[in-house]
PDB file of C-alpha atoms and ligand atoms in Angstrom:
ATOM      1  CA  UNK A 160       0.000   0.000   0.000  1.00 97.00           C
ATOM      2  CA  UNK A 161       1.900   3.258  -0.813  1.00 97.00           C
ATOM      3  CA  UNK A 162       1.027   6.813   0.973  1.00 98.00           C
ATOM      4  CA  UNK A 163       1.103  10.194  -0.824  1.00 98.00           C
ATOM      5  CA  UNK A 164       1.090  12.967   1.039  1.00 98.00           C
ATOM      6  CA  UNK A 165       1.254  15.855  -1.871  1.00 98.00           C
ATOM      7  CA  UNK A 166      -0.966  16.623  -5.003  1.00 98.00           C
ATOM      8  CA  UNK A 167       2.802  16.160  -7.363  1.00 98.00           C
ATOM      9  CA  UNK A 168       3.590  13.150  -6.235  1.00 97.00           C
ATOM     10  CA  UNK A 169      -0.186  11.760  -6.681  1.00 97.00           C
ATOM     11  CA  UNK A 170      -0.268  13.108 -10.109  1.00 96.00           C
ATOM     12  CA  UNK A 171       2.710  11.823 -11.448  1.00 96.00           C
ATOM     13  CA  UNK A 172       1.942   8.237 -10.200  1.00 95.00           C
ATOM     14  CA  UNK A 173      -1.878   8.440 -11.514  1.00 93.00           C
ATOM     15  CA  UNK A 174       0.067   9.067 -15.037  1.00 93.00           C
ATOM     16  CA  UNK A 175       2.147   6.063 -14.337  1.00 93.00           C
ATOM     17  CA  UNK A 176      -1.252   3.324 -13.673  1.00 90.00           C
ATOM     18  CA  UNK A 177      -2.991   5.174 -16.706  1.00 84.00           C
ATOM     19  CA  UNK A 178      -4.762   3.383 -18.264  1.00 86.00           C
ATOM     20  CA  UNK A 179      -6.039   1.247 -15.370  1.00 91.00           C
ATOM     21  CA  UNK A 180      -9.494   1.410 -13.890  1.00 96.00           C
ATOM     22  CA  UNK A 181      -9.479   3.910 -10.242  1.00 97.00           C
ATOM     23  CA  UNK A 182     -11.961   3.320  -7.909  1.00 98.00           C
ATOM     24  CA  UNK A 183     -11.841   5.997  -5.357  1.00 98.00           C
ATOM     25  CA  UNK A 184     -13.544   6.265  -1.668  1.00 98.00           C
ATOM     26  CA  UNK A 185     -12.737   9.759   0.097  1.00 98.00           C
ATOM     27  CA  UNK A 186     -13.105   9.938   3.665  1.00 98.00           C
ATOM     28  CA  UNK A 187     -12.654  12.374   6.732  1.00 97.00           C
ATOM     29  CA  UNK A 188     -10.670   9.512   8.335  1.00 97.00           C
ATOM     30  CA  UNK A 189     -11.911   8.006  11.785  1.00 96.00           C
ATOM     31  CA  UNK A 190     -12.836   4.452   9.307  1.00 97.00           C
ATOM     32  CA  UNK A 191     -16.089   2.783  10.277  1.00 97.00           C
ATOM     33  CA  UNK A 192     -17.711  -0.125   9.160  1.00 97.00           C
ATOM     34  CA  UNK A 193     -19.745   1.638   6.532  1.00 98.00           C
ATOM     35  CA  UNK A 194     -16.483   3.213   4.749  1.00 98.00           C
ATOM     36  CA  UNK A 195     -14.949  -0.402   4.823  1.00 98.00           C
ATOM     37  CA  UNK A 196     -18.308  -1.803   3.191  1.00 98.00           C
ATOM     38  CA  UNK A 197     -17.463   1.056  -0.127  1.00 98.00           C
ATOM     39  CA  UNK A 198     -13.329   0.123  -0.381  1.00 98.00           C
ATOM     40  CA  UNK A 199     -14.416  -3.590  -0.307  1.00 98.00           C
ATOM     41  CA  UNK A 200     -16.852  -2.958  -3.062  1.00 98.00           C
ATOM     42  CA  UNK A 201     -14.436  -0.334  -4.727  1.00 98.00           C
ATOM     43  CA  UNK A 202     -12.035  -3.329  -4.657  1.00 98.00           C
ATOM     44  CA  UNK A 203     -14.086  -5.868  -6.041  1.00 98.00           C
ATOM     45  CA  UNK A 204     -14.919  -3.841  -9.147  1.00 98.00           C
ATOM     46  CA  UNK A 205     -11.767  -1.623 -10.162  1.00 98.00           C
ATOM     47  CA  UNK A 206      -7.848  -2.382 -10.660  1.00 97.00           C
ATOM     48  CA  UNK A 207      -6.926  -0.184  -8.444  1.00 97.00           C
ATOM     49  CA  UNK A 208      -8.260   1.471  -5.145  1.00 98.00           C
ATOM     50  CA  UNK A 209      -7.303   5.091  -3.775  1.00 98.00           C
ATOM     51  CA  UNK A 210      -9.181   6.204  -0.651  1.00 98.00           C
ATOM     52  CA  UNK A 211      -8.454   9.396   0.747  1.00 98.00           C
ATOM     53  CA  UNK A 212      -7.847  10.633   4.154  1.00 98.00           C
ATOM     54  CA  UNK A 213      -8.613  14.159   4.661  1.00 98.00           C
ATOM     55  CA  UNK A 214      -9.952  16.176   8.073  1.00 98.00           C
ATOM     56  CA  UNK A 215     -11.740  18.888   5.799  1.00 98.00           C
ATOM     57  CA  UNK A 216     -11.636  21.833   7.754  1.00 98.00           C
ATOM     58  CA  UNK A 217     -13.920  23.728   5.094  1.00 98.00           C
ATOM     59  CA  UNK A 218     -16.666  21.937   5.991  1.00 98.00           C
ATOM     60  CA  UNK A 219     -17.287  22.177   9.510  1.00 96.00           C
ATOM     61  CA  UNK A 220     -18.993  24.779  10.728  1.00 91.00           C
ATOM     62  CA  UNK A 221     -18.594  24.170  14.147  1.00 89.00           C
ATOM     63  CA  UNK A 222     -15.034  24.305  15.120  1.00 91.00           C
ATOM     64  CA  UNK A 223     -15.329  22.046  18.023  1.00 89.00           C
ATOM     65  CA  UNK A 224     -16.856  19.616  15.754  1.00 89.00           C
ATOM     66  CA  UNK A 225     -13.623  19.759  14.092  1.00 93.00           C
ATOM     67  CA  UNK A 226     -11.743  19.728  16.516  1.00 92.00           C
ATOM     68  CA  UNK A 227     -13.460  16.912  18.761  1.00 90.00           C
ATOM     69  CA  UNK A 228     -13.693  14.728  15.110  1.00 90.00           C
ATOM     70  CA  UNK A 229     -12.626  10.972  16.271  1.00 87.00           C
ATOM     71  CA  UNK A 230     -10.248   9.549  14.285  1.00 85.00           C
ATOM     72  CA  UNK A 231      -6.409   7.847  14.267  1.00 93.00           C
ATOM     73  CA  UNK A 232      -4.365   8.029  11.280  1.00 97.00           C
ATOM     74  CA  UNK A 233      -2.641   5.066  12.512  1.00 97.00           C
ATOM     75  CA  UNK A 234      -5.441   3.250  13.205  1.00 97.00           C
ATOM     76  CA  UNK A 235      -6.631   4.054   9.822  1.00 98.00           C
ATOM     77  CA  UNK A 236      -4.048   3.246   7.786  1.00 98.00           C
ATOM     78  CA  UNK A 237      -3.381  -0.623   9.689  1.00 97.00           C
ATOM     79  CA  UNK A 238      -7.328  -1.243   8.274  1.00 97.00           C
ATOM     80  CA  UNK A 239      -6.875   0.155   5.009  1.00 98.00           C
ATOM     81  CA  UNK A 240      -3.405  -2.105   4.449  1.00 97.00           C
ATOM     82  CA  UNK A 241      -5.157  -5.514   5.589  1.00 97.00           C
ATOM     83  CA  UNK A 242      -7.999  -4.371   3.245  1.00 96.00           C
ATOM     84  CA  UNK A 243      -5.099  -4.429   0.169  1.00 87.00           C
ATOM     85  CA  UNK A 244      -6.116  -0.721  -0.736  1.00 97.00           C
ATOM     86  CA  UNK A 245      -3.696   0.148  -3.466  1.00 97.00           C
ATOM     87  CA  UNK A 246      -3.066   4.141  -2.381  1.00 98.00           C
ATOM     88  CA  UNK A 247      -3.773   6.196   0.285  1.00 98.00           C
ATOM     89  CA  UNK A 248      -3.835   9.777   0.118  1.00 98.00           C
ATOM     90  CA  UNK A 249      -3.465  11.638   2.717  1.00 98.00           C
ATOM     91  CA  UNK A 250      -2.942  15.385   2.071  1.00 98.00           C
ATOM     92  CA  UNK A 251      -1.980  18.694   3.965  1.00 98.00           C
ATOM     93  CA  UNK A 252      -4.032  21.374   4.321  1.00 98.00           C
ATOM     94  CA  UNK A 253      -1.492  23.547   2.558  1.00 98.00           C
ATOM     95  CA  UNK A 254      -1.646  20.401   0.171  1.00 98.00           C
ATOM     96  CA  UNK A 255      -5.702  20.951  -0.971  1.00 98.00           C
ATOM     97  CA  UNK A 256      -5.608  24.614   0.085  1.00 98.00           C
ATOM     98  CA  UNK A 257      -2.607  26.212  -1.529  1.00 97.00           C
ATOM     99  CA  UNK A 258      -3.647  29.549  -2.088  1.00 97.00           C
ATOM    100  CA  UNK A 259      -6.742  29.913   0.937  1.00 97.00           C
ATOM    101  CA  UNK A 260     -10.006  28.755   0.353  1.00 98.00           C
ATOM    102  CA  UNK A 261     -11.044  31.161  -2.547  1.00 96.00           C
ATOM    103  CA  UNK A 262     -12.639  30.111  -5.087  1.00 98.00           C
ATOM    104  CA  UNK A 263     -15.843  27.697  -3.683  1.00 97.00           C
ATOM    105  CA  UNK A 264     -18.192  25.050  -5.776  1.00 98.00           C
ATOM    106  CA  UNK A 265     -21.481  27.011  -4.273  1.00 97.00           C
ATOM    107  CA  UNK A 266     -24.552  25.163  -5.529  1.00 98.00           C
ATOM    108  CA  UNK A 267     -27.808  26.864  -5.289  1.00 96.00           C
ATOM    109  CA  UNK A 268     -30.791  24.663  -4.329  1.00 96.00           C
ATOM    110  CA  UNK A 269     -30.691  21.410  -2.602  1.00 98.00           C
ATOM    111  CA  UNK A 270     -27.600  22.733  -0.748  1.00 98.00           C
ATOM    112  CA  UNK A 271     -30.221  25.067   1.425  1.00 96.00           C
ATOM    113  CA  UNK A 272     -32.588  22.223   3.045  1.00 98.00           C
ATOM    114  CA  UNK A 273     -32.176  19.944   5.384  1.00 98.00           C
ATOM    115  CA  UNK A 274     -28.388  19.837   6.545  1.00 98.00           C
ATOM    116  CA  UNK A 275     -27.426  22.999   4.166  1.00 97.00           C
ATOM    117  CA  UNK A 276     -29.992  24.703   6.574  1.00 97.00           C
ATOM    118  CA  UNK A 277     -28.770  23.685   9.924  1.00 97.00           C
ATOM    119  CA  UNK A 278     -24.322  24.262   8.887  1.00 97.00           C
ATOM    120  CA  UNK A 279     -24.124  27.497   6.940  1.00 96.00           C
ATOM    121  CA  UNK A 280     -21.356  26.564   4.250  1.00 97.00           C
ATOM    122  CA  UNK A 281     -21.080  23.137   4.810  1.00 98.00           C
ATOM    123  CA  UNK A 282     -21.746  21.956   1.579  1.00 98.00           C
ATOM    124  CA  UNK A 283     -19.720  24.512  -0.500  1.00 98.00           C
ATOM    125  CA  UNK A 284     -16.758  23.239   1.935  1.00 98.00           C
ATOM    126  CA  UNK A 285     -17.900  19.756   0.972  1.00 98.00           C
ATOM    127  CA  UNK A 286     -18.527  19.939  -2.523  1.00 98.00           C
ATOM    128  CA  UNK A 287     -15.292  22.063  -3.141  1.00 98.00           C
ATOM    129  CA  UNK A 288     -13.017  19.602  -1.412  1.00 99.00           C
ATOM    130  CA  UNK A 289     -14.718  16.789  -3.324  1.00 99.00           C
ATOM    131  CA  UNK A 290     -13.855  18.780  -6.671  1.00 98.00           C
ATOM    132  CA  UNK A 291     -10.680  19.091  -6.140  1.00 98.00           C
ATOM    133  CA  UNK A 292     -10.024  15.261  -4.850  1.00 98.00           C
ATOM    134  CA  UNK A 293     -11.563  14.048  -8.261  1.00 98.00           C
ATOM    135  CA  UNK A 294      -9.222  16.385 -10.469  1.00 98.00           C
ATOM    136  CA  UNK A 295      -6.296  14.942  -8.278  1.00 98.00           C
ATOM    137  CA  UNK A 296      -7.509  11.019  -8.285  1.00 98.00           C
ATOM    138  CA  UNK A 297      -9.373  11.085 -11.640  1.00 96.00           C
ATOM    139  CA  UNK A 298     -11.443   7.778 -10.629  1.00 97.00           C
ATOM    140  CA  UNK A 299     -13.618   6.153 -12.811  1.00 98.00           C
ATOM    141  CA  UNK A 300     -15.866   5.262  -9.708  1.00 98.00           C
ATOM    142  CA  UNK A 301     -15.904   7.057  -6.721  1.00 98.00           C
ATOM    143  CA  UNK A 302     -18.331   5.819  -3.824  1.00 99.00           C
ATOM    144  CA  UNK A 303     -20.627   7.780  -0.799  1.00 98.00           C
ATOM    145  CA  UNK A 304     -22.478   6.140   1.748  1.00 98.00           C
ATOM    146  CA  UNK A 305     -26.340   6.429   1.336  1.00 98.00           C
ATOM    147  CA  UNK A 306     -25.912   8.073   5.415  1.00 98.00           C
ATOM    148  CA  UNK A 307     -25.363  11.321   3.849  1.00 98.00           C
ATOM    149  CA  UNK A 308     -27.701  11.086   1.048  1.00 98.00           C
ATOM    150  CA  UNK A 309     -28.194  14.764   0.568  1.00 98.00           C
ATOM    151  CA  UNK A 310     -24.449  15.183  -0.043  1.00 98.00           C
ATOM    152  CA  UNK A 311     -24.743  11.791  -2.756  1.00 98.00           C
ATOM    153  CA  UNK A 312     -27.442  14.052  -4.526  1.00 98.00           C
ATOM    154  CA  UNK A 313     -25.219  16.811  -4.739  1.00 98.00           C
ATOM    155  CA  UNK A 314     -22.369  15.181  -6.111  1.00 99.00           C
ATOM    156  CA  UNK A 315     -23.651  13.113  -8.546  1.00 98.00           C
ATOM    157  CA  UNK A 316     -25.611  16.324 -10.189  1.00 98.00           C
ATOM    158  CA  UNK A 317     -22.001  18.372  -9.809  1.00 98.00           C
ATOM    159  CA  UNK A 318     -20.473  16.045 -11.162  1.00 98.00           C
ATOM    160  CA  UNK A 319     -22.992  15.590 -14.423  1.00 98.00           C
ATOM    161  CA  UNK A 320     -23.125  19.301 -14.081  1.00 98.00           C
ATOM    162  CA  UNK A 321     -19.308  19.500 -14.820  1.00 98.00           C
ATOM    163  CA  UNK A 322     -19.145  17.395 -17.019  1.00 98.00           C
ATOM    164  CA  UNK A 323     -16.787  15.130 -15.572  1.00 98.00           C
ATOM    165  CA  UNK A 324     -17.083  11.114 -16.500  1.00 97.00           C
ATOM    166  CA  UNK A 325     -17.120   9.269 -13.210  1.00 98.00           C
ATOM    167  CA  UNK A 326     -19.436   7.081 -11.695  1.00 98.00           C
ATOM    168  CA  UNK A 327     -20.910   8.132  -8.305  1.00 99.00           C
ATOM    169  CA  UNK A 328     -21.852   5.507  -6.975  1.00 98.00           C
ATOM    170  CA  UNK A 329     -23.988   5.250  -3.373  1.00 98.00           C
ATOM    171  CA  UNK A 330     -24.174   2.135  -0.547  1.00 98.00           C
ATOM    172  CA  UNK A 331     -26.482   1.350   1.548  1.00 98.00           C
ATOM    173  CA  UNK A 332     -25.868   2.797   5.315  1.00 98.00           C
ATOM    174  CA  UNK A 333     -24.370   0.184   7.191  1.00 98.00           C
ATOM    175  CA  UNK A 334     -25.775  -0.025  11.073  1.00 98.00           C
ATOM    176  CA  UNK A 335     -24.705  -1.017  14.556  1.00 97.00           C
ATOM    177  CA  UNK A 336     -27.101  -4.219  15.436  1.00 97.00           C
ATOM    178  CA  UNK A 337     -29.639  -2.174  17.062  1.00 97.00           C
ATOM    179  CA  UNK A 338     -30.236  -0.051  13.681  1.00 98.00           C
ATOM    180  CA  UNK A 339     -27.669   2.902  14.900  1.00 98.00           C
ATOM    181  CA  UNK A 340     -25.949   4.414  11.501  1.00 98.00           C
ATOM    182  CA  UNK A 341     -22.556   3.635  11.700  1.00 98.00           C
ATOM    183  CA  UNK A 342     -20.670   6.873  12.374  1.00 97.00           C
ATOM    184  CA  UNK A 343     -17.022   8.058  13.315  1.00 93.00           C
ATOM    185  CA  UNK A 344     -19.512  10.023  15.951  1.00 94.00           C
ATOM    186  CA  UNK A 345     -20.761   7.306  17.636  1.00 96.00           C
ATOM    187  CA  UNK A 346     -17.456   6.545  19.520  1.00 92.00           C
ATOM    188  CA  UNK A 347     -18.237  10.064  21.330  1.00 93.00           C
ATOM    189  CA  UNK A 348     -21.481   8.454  22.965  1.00 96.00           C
ATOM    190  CA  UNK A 349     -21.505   6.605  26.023  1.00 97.00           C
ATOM    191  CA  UNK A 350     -22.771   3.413  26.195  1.00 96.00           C
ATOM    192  CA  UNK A 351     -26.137   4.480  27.677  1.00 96.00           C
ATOM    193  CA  UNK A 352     -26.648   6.945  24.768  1.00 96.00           C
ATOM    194  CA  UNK A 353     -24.862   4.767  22.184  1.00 97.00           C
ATOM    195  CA  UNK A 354     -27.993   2.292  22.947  1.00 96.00           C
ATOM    196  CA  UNK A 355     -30.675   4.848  23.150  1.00 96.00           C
ATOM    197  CA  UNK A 356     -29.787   6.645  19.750  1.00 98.00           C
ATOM    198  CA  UNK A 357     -31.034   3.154  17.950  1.00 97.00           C
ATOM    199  CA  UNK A 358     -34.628   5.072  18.701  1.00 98.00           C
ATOM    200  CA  UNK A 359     -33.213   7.484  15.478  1.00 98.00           C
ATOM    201  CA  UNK A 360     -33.263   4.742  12.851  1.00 98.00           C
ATOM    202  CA  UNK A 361     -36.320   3.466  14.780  1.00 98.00           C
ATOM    203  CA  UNK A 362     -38.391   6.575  14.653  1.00 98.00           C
ATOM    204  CA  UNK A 363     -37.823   7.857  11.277  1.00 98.00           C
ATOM    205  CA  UNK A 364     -38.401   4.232   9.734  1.00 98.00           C
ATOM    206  CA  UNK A 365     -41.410   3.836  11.946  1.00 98.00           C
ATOM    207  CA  UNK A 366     -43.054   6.837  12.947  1.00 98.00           C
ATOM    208  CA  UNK A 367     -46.672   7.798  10.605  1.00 98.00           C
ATOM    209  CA  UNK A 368     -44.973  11.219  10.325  1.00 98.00           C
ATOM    210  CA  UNK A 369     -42.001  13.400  10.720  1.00 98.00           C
ATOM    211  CA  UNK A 370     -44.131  15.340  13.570  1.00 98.00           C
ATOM    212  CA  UNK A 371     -44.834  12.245  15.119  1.00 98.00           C
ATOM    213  CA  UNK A 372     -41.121  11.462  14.474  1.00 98.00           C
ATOM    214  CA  UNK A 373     -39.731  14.316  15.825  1.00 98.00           C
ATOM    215  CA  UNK A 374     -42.291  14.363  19.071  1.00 98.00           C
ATOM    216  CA  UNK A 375     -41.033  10.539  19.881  1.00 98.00           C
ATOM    217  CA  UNK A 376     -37.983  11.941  19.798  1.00 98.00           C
ATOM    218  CA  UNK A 377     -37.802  14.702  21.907  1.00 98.00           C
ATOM    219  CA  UNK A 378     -39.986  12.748  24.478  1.00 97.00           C
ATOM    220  CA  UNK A 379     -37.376  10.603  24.636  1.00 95.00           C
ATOM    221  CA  UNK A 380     -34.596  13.621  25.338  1.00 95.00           C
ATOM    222  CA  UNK A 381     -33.452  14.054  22.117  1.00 98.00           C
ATOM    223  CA  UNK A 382     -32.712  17.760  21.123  1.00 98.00           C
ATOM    224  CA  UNK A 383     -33.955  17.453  17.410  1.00 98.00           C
ATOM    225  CA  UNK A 384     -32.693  19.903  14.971  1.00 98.00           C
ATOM    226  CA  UNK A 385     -34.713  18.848  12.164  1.00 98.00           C
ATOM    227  CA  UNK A 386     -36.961  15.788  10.602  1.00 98.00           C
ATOM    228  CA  UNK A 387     -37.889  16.381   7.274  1.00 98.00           C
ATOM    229  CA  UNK A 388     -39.178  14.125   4.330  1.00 98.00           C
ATOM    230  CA  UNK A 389     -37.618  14.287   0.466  1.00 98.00           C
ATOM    231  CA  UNK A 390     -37.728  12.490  -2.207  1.00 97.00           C
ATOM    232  CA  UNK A 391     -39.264   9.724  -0.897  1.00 98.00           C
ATOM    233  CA  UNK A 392     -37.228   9.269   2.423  1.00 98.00           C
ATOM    234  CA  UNK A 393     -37.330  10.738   5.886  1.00 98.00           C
ATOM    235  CA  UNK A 394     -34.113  12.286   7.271  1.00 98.00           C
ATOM    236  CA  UNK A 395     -33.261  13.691  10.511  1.00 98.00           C
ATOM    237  CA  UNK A 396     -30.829  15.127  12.549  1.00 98.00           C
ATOM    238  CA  UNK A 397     -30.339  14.956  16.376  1.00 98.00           C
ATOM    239  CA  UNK A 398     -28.305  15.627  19.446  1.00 97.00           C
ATOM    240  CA  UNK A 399     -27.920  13.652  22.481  1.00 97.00           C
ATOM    241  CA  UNK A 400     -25.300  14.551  24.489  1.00 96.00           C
ATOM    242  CA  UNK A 401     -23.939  16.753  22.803  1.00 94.00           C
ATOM    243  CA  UNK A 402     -23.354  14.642  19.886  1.00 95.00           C
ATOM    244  CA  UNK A 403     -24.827  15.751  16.642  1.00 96.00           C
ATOM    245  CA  UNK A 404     -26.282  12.413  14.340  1.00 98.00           C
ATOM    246  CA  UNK A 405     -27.610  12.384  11.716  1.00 98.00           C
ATOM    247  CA  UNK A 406     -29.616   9.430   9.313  1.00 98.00           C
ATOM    248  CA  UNK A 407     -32.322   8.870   6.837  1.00 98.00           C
ATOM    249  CA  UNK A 408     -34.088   6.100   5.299  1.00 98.00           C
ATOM    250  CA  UNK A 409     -36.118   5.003   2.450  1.00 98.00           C
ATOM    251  CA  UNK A 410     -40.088   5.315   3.042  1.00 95.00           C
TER     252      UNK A 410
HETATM  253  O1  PAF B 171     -18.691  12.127   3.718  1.00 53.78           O
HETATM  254  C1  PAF B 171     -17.546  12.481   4.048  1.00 53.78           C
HETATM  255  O2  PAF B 171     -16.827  11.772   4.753  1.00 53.78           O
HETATM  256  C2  PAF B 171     -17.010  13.817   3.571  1.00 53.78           C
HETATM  257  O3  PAF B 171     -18.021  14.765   3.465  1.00 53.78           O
HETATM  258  C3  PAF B 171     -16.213  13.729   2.258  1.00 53.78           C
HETATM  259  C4  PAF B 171     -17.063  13.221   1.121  1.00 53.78           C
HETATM  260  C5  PAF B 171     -15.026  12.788   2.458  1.00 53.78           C
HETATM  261  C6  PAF B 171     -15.671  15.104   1.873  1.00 53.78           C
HETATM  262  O4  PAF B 171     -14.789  15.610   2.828  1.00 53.78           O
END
């Protein structure tokens, strides 16, 4: 498994494997379950495999979200080797953000609902960063986890929007046995909480609408931000101590 650190040394080795087939899974680090279930399937269906490591500090727009995020490089990068992922990138943020954060992918509609709403700018941070990882990795298939389906949407239409030809390509959520979406977050819980947040999956899958959704919720001591139904699924986002989760599933 070889490491790059800068955007060069990345380039000049994607040259080398042209013409082969690059399926790419970018991450924030902290790997979970559900980011090992897209490099297994990247894997399975592409030469080679690049996931990405990168603590994206444009998107947060809570800086002790950023600074609390769980995650161990080391940690990381034992999984990813006994997975037989072919590169790992793991940039600077001098590396992605050489001159500042100036010039933004700002999308217009679907960014401003549900978690566009709630984190001012997260989404331009997101969609920017992913931008810029597909001009460095050039995949033919890159893969998102169906937890953040909002940010799937967005991706795949900036990427048709761009015109670029790569495959985005979404997974299922994977989910703790008691229906919990698996999340780099979840490790913040205690055990107590970690057990009680399974009412999330529970509510939105269950509940006869997002009022009703919400109210189970916050009967139960959840501080809800939002529950909210589009195109065709329920999504919601919650707090318990302290934590912010979020998930959504299919009606
Ligand atoms: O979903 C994530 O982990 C991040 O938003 C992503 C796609 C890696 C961009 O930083």
């Amino acid at each position: 498994m070889k490491i790059i650190k800068s955007v060069e040394e990345f380039k000049s080795l994607r040259e080398a494997i042209s013409p082969r087939t690059i399926g790419f899974v970018p991450t924030l680090g902290g790997l979970h379950e559900g980011h090992l279930s897209l490099i297994k399937e990247s894997i399975k269906n592409n030469e080679m495999s690049v996931v990405s490591i990168f603590l994206n500090p444009t998107q947060f727009n809570n800086e002790s979200d950023l600074a609390t995020y769980p995650g161990s490089l080391s940690d990381d990068l034992k999984t990813l080797d006994s997975l037989d992922v072919d590169i790992v990138f793991t940039p600077s943020n001098e590396a992605i953000y050489p001159n500042g954060y100036n010039y933004k992918i700002c999308e217009e509609r679907t960014s401003s609902i549900l978690e566009g709403e709630f984190r001012p700018g997260h989404y331009e941070g997101v969609l920017t960063v992913v931008m810029k990882l597909l001009n460095i990795v050039n995949p033919k298939n890159a893969y998102f986890g169906e937890k953040d389906f909002q940010q799937y949407i967005l991706i795949k239409n900036m990427v048709e929007d761009f015109f670029l030809d790569i495959n985005i390509i979404a997974l299922k959520t994977i989910r703790e046995k008691s229906g919990l979406a698996m999340s780099s977050r979840n490790n913040r819980l205690s055990d107590e909480a970690r057990q009680r947040a399974s009412l999330i999956y529970k509510s939105l899958l269950e509940s006869p609408s997002d009022e009703h959704a919400r109210a189970t919720l916050e009967e139960q001591g959840f501080n809800v931000e939002y529950i909210k139904s589009w195109m065709g699924r329920r999504f919601g986002a919650v707090e318990i101590e302290k934590v912010r989760l979020i998930d959504n599933v299919s009606l």
